[in-house]
Short mmCIF file of C-alpha atoms in Angstrom, two decimals:
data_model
loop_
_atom_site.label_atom_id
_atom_site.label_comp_id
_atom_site.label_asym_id
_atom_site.label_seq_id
_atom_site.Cartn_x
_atom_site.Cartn_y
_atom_site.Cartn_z
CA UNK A 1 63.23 21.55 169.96
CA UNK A 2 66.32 21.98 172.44
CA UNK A 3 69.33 23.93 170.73
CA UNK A 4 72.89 23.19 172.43
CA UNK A 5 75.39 25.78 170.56
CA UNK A 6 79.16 24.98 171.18
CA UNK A 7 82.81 26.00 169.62
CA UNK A 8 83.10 29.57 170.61
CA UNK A 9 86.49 30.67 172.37
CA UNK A 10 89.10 33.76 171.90
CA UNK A 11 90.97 33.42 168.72
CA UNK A 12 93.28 36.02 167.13
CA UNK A 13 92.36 38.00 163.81
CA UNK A 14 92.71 36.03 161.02
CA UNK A 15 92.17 33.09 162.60
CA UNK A 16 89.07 30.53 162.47
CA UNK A 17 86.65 28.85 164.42
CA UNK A 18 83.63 26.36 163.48
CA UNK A 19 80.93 26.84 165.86
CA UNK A 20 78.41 23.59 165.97
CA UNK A 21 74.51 23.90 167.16
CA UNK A 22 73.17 19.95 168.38
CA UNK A 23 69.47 19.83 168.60
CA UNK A 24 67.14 17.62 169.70
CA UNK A 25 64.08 16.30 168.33
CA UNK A 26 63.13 14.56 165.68
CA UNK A 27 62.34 17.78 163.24
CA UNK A 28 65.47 19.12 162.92
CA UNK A 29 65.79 18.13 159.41
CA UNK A 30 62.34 19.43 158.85
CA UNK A 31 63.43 22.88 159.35
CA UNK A 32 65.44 25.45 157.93
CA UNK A 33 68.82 26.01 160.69
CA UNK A 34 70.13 29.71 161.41
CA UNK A 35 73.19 31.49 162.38
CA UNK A 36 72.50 35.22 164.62
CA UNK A 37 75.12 36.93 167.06
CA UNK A 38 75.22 39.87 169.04
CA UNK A 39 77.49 42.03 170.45
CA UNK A 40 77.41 44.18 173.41
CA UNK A 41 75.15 47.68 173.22
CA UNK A 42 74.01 45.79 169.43
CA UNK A 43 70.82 44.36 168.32
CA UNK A 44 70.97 40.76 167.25
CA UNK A 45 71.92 40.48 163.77
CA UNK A 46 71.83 37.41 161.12
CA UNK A 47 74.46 35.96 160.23
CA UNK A 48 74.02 32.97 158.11
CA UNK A 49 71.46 30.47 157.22
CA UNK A 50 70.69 26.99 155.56
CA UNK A 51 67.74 25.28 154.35
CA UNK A 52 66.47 21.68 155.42
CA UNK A 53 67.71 20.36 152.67
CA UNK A 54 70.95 22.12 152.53
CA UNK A 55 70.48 23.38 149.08
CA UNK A 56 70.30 26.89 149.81
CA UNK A 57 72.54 28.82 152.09
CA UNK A 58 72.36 32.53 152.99
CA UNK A 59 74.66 34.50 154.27
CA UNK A 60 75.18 38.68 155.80
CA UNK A 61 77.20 40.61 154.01
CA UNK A 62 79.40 41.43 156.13
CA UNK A 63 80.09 37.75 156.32
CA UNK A 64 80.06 36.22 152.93
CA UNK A 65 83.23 34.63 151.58
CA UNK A 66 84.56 34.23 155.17
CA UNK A 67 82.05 32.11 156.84
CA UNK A 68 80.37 28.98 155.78
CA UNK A 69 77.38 27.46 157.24
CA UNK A 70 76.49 23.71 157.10
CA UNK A 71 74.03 20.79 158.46
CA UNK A 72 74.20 17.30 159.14
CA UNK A 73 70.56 16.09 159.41
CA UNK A 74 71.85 12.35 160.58
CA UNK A 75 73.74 14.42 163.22
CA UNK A 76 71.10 16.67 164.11
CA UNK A 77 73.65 19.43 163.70
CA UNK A 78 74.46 22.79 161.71
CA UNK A 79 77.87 24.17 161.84
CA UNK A 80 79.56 27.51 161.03
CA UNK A 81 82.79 27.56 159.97
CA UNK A 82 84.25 31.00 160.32
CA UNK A 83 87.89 32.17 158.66
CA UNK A 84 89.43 35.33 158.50
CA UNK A 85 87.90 36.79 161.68
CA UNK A 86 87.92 40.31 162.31
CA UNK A 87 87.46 41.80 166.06
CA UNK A 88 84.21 43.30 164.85
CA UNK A 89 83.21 39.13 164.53
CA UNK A 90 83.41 39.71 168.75
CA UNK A 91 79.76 38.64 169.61
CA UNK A 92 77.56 36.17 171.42
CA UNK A 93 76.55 33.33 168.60
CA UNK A 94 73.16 32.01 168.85
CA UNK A 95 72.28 29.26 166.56
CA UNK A 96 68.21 28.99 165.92
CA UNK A 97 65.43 27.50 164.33
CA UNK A 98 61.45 27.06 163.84
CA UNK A 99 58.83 25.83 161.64
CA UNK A 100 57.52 29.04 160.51
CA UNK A 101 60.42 29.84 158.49
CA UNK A 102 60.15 30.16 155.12
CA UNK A 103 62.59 31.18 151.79
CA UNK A 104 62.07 35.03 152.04
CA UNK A 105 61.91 35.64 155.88
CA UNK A 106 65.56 33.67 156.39
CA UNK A 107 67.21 36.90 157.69
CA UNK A 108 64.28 37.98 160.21
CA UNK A 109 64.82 37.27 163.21
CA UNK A 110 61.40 37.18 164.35
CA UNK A 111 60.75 34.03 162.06
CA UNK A 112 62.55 32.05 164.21
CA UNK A 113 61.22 30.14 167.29
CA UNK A 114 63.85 28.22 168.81
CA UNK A 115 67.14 29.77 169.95
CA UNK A 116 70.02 28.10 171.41
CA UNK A 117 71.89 29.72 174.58
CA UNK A 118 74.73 31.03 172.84
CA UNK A 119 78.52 30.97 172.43
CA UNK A 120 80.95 33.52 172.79
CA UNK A 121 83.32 34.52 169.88
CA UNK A 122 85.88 36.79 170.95
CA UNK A 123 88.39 38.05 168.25
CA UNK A 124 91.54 39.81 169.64
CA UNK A 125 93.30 42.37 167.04
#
């Protein structure tokens, strides 16, 4: 599984962005799609994450009610639609994936076998 993420650029606070992650292969919509960043000096963090089917989403805290994640499984794409972006959103996006993933390790990063090459998201106060 290749992951190609895209959509990341320097937007003001309060403004959005949707970030999209294309992969390749024919089990994307076999697997369960995540959402990490990290920002300089940080450890890589969760951010969001949807299941194959798209029923469940799951989201950070520090996150919830501004960002949305989503999938297109005829697309082979997730997206994450970010609004209301503070500067502490400033971080290196990496979209992921992997078979092993299952309902209760969503958030762990370690579950997760296939990362994309990231996207910077730079918020400017």
């Amino acid at each position: 599984v290749q992951l190609q993420a895209s959509g990341g650029g320097l937007v003001q606070a309060g403004g959005s962005l949707r970030l999209s992650c294309a992969a390749s292969g024919r089990t994307f919509s076999s697997y369960t799609m995540g959402w990490f960043r990290q920002a300089p000096g940080m450890e890589r963090e969760f951010v969001a994450a949807i299941l194959r089917s798209g029923s469940s989403t799951f989201y950070a805290d520090s996150v919830k009610g501004r960002f949305t994640i989503s999938r297109d499984n005829a697309k082979n794409t997730v997206y994450l639609q970010m609004n209301s972006l503070k500067p502490e959103d400033t971080a290196v996006y990496y979209c992921a994936t992997g078979p092993r993933i299952i309902y209760s390790t969503v958030r762990a990063r370690g579950a997760y076998d296939y990362w994309g090459q990231g996207t910077q998201v730079t918020v400017s106060s």
